[in-house]
Amino acid sequence: MNVPRVAVTVLAGMSAALIAYSAFYVRGDTGGVMRFLRERGDVRDLVASGAGAAEVEAAQRDLAALAAQIAAPDLALRMLPVALLVGLLVGWLVWRAFGSRAGSAGRGDVQERMVLRLAYRKGGRFTLGDLTVSSPLSEEQARTVTRRMQEAGRLTRDGETFRLVR
């Protein structure tokens, strides 16, 4: 199990569900939320300035009325399954996006691709001399890459000839 992949998937899904729930809670009125936050800041400033109790209470009552006008907790509760479905969909998309890269086979490095290209052109068999002549690899690089591919089980050696393992 790939722990980072699972963690990112769960985090993205839960975040999307929470955002969807929040949007339902305020009926999509982000302007109203910003107005509420500004008003709340004004009420805090009013309290900090030492205003009278009646004035602070009136400002808090207006703030509560604004909050009641913006918020729709009943709608949010009814739409909770939709918000969870959105979170599940986003989680699935993130899982697929991270899995597509992990599930694909590695392409190998450039030198290995050069060897494979030569091997395919030569019908699956080639010599070290063919490789040094037909590619920009030096003899030492050719030996290193063929040894690495042999250890990985992608090449076998028959005397001086290398053969692709299929």
XYZ file of C-alpha atoms in Angstrom:
166
model
C 0.000 0.000 0.000
C 1.372 3.390 -0.981
C 0.926 5.529 2.154
C 1.443 8.956 0.501
C -1.041 8.076 -2.225
C -3.661 7.024 0.331
C -3.006 10.090 2.484
C -3.341 12.529 -0.423
C -6.467 10.759 -1.649
C -8.164 10.875 1.760
C -7.114 14.470 2.344
C -8.391 15.620 -1.062
C -11.674 13.739 -0.691
C -12.382 15.031 2.789
C -11.422 18.573 1.794
C -13.741 18.494 -1.208
C -16.591 17.155 0.934
C -16.032 19.906 3.506
C -15.931 22.595 0.826
C -19.137 21.272 -0.739
C -20.814 21.150 2.684
C -19.701 24.723 3.370
C -21.080 25.885 0.030
C -24.428 24.272 0.835
C -24.372 25.772 4.348
C -24.204 29.319 2.979
C -26.233 28.511 -0.161
C -23.232 29.438 -2.277
C -23.307 33.052 -1.059
C -19.590 33.726 -0.555
C -20.262 37.454 -0.753
C -22.561 37.111 2.250
C -19.837 35.253 4.139
C -17.369 38.032 3.409
C -19.938 40.624 4.542
C -20.440 38.644 7.789
C -16.687 38.514 8.388
C -16.361 42.273 7.848
C -19.269 42.938 10.211
C -17.775 40.619 12.825
C -14.497 42.540 12.599
C -16.420 45.780 13.048
C -18.145 44.363 16.150
C -14.774 43.330 17.610
C -13.398 46.786 16.910
C -16.451 48.295 18.582
C -15.927 46.148 21.685
C -12.204 47.006 21.762
C -12.935 50.728 21.469
C -14.881 50.659 24.721
C -18.319 51.447 23.292
C -21.385 51.292 25.459
C -23.069 47.990 26.282
C -26.263 48.921 24.436
C -24.349 49.796 21.282
C -22.325 46.554 21.422
C -25.473 44.513 22.043
C -27.228 46.143 19.069
C -24.203 45.414 16.832
C -24.130 41.789 17.999
C -27.872 41.465 17.336
C -27.373 42.794 13.799
C -24.497 40.359 13.319
C -26.636 37.436 14.495
C -29.427 38.492 12.131
C -26.958 38.636 9.240
C -25.639 35.175 10.149
C -29.174 33.777 10.256
C -29.849 35.329 6.862
C -26.738 33.767 5.300
C -26.626 30.359 6.976
C -28.842 27.444 5.986
C -27.994 24.573 8.323
C -31.106 22.577 7.357
C -30.181 22.713 3.675
C -26.609 21.714 4.473
C -27.810 18.741 6.498
C -30.120 17.587 3.697
C -27.311 17.978 1.153
C -24.738 16.116 3.258
C -24.960 12.965 1.084
C -24.258 15.083 -2.007
C -21.254 16.692 -0.298
C -19.940 13.256 0.652
C -20.484 12.065 -2.909
C -18.482 15.042 -4.203
C -15.695 14.159 -1.753
C -15.768 10.547 -2.876
C -15.582 11.569 -6.528
C -12.641 13.906 -5.916
C -10.891 11.211 -3.869
C -11.362 8.704 -6.688
C -10.005 11.184 -9.249
C -6.941 11.870 -7.109
C -6.417 8.127 -6.584
C -6.542 7.584 -10.341
C -4.246 10.529 -11.070
C -1.584 9.311 -8.666
C -2.054 5.682 -9.664
C -1.665 6.201 -13.389
C 1.949 7.233 -12.975
C 2.724 4.512 -10.438
C 1.030 1.792 -12.474
C 2.886 2.457 -15.699
C 6.055 0.560 -16.387
C 9.307 2.444 -16.134
C 10.847 3.459 -19.421
C 14.398 2.843 -18.294
C 17.211 5.232 -18.837
C 18.441 6.598 -22.156
C 21.288 4.122 -22.517
C 18.977 1.146 -21.990
C 16.594 2.509 -24.603
C 19.509 2.779 -27.048
C 20.356 -0.877 -26.433
C 16.731 -1.926 -26.870
C 16.402 0.065 -30.097
C 19.509 -1.610 -31.524
C 18.332 -5.026 -30.388
C 14.960 -4.588 -32.085
C 16.633 -3.413 -35.313
C 18.925 -6.451 -35.277
C 16.142 -8.956 -34.634
C 16.801 -9.362 -30.925
C 20.513 -10.280 -31.210
C 23.549 -8.013 -31.229
C 27.185 -7.892 -30.153
C 29.046 -5.372 -28.070
C 30.782 -4.221 -31.238
C 27.422 -3.599 -32.941
C 26.386 -1.514 -29.967
C 29.517 0.655 -29.888
C 29.415 1.221 -33.666
C 25.658 1.887 -33.962
C 25.204 4.077 -30.896
C 26.954 7.007 -29.252
C 27.833 4.815 -26.274
C 31.508 4.236 -25.501
C 32.704 0.683 -25.018
C 32.736 1.106 -21.232
C 29.213 2.556 -21.233
C 28.024 -0.290 -23.465
C 29.511 -2.878 -21.086
C 27.929 -1.180 -18.076
C 24.460 -0.937 -19.568
C 24.482 -4.508 -20.927
C 25.665 -5.815 -17.538
C 22.867 -3.883 -15.812
C 20.294 -5.230 -18.264
C 21.600 -8.775 -17.790
C 21.268 -8.437 -14.023
C 17.714 -7.193 -14.494
C 16.975 -10.251 -16.660
C 16.258 -8.348 -19.874
C 19.318 -9.624 -21.767
C 21.083 -12.958 -21.949
C 24.540 -13.614 -23.295
C 25.426 -16.389 -25.743
C 29.198 -16.100 -26.103
C 29.849 -12.716 -27.716
C 26.195 -12.200 -28.697
C 23.534 -10.630 -26.516
C 19.926 -11.690 -26.918
C 16.755 -9.942 -25.749
C 14.675 -11.838 -23.243
C 10.993 -11.549 -24.136
